[in-house]
Short mmCIF file of C-alpha atoms and ligand atoms in Angstrom, two decimals:
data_model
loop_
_atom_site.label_atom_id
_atom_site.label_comp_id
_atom_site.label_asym_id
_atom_site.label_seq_id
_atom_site.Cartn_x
_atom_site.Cartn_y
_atom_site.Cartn_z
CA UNK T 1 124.30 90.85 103.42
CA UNK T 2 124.22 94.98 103.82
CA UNK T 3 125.32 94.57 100.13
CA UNK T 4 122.48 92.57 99.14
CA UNK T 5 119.96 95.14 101.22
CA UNK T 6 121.45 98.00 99.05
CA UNK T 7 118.14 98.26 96.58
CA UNK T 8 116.84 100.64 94.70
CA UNK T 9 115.58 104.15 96.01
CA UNK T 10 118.62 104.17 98.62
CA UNK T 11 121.70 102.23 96.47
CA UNK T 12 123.31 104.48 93.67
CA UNK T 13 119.80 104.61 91.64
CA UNK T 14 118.02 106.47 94.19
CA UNK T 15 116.79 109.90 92.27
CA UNK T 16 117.45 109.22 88.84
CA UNK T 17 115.19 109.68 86.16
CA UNK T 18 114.15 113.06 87.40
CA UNK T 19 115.01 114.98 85.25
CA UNK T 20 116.73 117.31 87.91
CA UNK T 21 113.54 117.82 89.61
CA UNK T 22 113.03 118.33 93.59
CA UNK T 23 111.36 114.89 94.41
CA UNK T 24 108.83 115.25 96.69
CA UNK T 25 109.42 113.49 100.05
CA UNK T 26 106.19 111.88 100.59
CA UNK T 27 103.92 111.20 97.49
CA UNK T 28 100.31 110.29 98.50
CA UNK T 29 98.01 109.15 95.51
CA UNK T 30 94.11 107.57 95.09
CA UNK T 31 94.36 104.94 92.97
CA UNK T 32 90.80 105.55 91.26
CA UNK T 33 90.03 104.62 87.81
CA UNK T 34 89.62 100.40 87.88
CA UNK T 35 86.68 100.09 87.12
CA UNK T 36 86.35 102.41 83.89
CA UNK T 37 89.46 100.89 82.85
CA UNK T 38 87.77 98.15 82.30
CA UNK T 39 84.58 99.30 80.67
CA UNK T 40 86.45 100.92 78.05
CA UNK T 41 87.81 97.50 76.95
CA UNK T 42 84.47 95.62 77.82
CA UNK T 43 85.86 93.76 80.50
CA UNK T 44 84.93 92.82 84.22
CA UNK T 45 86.10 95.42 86.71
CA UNK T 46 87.77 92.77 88.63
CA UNK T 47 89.91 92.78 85.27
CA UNK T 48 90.77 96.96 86.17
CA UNK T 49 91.39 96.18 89.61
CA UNK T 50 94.13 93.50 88.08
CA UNK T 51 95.77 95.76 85.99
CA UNK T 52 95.82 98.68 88.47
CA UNK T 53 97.88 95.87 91.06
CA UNK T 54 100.02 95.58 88.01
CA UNK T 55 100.28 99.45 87.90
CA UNK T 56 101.42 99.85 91.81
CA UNK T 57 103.73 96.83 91.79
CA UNK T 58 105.57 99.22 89.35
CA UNK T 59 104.88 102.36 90.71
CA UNK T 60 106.27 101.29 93.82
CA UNK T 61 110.02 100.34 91.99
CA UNK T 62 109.66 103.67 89.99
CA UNK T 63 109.25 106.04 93.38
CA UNK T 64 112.07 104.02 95.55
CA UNK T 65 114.24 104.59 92.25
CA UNK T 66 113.23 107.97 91.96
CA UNK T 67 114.44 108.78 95.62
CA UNK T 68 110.83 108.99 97.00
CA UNK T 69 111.30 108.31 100.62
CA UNK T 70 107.54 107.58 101.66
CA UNK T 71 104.91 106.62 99.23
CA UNK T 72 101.05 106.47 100.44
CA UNK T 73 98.00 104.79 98.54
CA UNK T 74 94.74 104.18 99.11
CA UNK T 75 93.67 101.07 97.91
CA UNK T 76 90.87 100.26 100.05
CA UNK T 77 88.09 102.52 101.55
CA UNK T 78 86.11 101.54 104.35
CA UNK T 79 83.25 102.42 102.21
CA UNK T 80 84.29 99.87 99.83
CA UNK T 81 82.73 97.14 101.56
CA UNK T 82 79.27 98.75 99.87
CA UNK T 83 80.09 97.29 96.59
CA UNK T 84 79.00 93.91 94.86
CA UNK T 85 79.75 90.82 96.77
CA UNK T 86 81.58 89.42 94.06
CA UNK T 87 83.95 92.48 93.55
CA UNK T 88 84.97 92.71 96.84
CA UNK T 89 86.03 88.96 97.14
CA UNK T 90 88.06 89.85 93.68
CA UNK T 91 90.00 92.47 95.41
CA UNK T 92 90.67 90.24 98.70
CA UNK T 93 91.81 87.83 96.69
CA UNK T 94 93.94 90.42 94.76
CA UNK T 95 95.26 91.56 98.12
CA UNK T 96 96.42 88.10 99.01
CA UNK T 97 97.86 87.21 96.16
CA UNK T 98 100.17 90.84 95.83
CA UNK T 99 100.75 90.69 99.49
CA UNK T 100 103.03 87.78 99.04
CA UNK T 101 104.64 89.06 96.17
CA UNK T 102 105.24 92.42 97.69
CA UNK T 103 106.97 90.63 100.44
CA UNK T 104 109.95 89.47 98.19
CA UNK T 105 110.29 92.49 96.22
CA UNK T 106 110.07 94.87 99.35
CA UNK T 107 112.75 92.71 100.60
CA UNK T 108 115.12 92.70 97.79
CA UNK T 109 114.13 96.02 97.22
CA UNK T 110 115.14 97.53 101.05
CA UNK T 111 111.36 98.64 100.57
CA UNK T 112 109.42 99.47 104.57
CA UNK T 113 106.25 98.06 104.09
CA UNK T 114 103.41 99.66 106.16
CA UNK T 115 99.50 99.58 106.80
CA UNK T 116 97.56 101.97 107.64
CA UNK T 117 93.58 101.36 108.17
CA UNK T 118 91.63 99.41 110.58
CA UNK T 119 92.86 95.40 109.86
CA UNK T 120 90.16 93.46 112.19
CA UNK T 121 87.67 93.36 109.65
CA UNK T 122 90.18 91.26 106.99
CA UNK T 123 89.71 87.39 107.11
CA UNK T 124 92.50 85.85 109.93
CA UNK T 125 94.95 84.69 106.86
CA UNK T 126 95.00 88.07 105.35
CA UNK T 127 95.56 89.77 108.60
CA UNK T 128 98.30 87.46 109.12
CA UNK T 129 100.05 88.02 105.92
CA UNK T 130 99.96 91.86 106.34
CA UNK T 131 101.74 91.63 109.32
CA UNK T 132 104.14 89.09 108.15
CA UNK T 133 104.82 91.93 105.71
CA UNK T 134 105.31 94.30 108.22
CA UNK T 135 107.44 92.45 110.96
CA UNK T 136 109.60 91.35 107.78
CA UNK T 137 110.47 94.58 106.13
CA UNK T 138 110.52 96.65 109.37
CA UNK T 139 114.31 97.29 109.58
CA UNK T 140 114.44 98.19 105.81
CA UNK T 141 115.75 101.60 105.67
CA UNK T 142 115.02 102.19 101.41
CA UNK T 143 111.78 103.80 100.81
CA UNK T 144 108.64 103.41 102.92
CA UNK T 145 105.58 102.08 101.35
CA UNK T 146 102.63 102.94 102.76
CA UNK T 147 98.60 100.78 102.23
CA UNK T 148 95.65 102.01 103.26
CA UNK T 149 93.31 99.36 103.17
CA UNK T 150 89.97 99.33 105.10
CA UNK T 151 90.75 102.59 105.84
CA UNK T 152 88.81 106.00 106.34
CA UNK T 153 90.07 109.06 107.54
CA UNK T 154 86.93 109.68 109.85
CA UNK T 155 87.60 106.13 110.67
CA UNK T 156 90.97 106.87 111.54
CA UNK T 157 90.83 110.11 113.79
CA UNK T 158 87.19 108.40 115.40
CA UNK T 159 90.09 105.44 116.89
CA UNK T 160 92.55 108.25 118.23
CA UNK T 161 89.93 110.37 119.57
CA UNK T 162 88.40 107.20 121.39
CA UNK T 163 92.16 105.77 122.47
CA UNK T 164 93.00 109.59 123.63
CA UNK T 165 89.80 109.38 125.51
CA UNK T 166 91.03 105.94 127.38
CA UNK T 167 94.25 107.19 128.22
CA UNK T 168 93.18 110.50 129.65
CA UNK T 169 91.01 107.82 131.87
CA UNK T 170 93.60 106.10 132.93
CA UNK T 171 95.71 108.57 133.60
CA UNK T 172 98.57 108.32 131.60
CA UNK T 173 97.31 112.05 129.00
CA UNK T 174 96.25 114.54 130.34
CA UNK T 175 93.66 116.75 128.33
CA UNK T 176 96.32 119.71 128.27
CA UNK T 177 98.75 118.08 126.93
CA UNK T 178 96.76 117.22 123.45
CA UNK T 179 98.47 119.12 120.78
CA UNK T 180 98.63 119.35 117.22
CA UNK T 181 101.86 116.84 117.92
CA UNK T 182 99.60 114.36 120.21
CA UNK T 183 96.97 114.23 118.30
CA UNK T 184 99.50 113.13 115.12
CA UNK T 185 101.00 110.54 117.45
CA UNK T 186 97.87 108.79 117.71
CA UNK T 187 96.87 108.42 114.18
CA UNK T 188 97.96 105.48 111.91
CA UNK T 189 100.07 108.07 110.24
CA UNK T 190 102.24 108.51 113.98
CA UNK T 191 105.57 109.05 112.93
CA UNK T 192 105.15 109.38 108.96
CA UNK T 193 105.66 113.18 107.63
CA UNK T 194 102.81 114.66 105.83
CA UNK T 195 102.40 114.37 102.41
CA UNK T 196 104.17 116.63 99.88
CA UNK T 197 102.04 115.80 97.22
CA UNK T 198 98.48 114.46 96.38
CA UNK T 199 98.17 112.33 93.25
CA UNK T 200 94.57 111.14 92.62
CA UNK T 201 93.92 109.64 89.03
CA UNK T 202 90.82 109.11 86.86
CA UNK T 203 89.68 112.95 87.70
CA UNK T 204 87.19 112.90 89.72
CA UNK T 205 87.46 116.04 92.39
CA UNK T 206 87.52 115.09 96.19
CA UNK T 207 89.33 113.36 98.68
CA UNK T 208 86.76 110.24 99.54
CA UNK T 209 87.72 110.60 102.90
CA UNK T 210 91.45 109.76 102.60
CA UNK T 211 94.10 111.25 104.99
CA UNK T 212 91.61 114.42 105.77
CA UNK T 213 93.79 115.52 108.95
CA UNK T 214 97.71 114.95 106.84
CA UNK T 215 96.66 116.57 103.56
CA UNK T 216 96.17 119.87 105.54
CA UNK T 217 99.33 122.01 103.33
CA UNK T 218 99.50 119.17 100.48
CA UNK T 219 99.89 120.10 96.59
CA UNK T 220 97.00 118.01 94.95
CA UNK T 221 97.30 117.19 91.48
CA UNK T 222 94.46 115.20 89.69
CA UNK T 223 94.79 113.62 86.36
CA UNK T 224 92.25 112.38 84.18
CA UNK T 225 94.69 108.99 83.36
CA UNK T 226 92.95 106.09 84.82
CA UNK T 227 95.08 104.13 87.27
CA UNK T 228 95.91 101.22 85.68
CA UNK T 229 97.20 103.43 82.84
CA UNK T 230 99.21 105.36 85.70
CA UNK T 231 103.26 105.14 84.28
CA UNK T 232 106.62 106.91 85.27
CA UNK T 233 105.63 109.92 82.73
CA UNK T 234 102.39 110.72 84.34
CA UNK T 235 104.49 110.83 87.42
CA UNK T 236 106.54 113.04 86.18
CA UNK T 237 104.21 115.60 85.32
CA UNK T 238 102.84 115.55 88.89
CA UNK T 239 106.16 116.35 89.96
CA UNK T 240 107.09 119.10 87.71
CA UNK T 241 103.56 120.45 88.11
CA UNK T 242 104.88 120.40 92.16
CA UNK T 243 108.27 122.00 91.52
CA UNK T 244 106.13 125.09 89.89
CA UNK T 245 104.09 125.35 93.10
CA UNK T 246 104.92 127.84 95.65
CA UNK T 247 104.11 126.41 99.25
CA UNK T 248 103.01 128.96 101.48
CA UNK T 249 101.62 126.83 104.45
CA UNK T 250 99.30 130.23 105.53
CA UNK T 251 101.91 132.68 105.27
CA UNK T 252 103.00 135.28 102.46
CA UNK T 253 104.53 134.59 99.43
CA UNK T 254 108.62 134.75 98.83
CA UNK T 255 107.96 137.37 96.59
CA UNK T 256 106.90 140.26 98.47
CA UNK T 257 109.07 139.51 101.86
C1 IPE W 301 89.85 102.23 92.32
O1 IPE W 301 89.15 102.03 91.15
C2 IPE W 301 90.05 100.95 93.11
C3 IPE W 301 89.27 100.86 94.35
C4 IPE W 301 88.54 101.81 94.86
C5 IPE W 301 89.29 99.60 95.04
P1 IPE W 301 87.55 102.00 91.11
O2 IPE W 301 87.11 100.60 91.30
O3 IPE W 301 86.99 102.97 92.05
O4 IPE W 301 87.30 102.44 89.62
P2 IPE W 301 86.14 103.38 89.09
O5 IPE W 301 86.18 104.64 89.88
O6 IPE W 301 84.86 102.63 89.29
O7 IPE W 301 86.47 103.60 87.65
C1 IPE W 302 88.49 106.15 96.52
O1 IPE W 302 87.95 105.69 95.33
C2 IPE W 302 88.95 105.00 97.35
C3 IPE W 302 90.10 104.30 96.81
C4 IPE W 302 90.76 104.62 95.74
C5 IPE W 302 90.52 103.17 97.58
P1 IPE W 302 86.36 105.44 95.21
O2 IPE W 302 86.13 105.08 93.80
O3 IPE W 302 85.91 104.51 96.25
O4 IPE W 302 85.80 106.89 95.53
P2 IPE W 302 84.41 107.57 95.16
O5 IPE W 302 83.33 106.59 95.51
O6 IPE W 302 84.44 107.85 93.68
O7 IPE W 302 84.38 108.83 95.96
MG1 MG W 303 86.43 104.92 91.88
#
């Protein structure tokens, strides 16, 4: 059995095809781009959002092989719900469909499956099936995969201001004793290190409210490849575009210590 839990991104795979490169720890990316995807061919956007769940199911092999130890996307905004009707049901559907094939490969793969986003608003069955995913893969100690769906980062920090609030109430925080630390413990993110690196695809310049409080000292890198285009070179580049970064976090640069 531990045999069979040995997958990639923690068995004798994990880091190669780096090219010698520092991997990042935690890789965050915004999977943007669907919908022009599609246009370009004449196709239905639905048709982009297919491709790009093609895209991530192999993303998600190539970062666990690569060594990757968390690996964040945002698939879902919760100012998605504005669009069409009919594309929304398309990506539900989408959702239900790769949640239970994510389930076997995150299994075979020793893949941690996580959510992160506001889940009450999903119909029952798809609720149910996110935390079969969770409860399932839980104990997997390979990479941790990380879905943000339905989520918002005002969203996000709105629920742990409001829980804070309650507990202060009932007594069990007290106001001096919310830190930078607290405050992280009571976002979705509790317990996840920040992102290393910020991937967002399809070039379009801003953060659409993703992760506003973790991306604080992040390295963003923003192609113009459209997601469902997204492949282990492009990935690649990100990273060696990271390994040339110098990460200062505020204070003064190596070179004149
Ligand atoms: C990203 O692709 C997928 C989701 C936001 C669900 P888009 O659907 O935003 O694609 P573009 O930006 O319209 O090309
Ligand atoms: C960001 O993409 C959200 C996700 C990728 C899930 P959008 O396409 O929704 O972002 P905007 O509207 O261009 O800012
Ligand atoms: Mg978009």
């Amino acid at each position: 059995m531990a045999e069979e839990k040995k997958g990639i991104g923690f068995g004798e795979n994990a880091g190669s095809g780096t090219d010698g490169l520092t991997v990042p720890a935690h890789v965050a990316m915004i999977l943007d781009g669907n919908g022009r995807w599609a246009k370009k061919r004449g196709l239905p956007r639905q048709m982009g959002h297919k491709k790009g769940c093609e895209t991530l199911e192999e993303m998600i092999e190539i970062c666990a092989e690569m060594g990757i130890r968390y690996l964040t996307v945002y698939a879902f905004s919760t100012e998605n719900w504005r669009r069409p009707q009919d594309e929304v049901g398309a990506l539900m559907q989408l959702f239900r469909y790769y949640a239970k094939r994510l389930l076997k490969r995150a299994k075979k793969s020793n893949v941690r499956v996580k959510m992160i986003g506001e889940k009450r608003r999903f119909s029952p069955d798809l609720i149910e099936a996110i935390d079969l995913l969770e409860r399932e893969t839980k104990d997997n100690t390979g990479m941790t995969f990380i879905f943000a769906v339905n989520y918002g980062a005002r969203d996000e920090i709105t629920r742990a201001v409001r829980h804070m609030a309650e507990d202060c109430k009932a007594g069990t925080l007290k106001p001096e004793e919310i830190t930078e630390a607290c405050v992280s413990s009571y976002l979705d993110t509790a317990g996840i290190p920040d992102p290393d690196l910020l991937i967002r695809t399809s070039g379009e310049l801003r953060l659409s409210n993703f992760l506003l409080w973790q991306l604080a000292y992040s390295e963003f890198y923003i192609t113009d490849c459209l997601w469902p285009d997204f492949n282990r070179e492009e990935l690649l580049s990100a990273i060696r575009q990271y390994n040339k970064r110098e990460r200062r976090f505020g204070g003064v640069s190596a070179a004149v210590k």
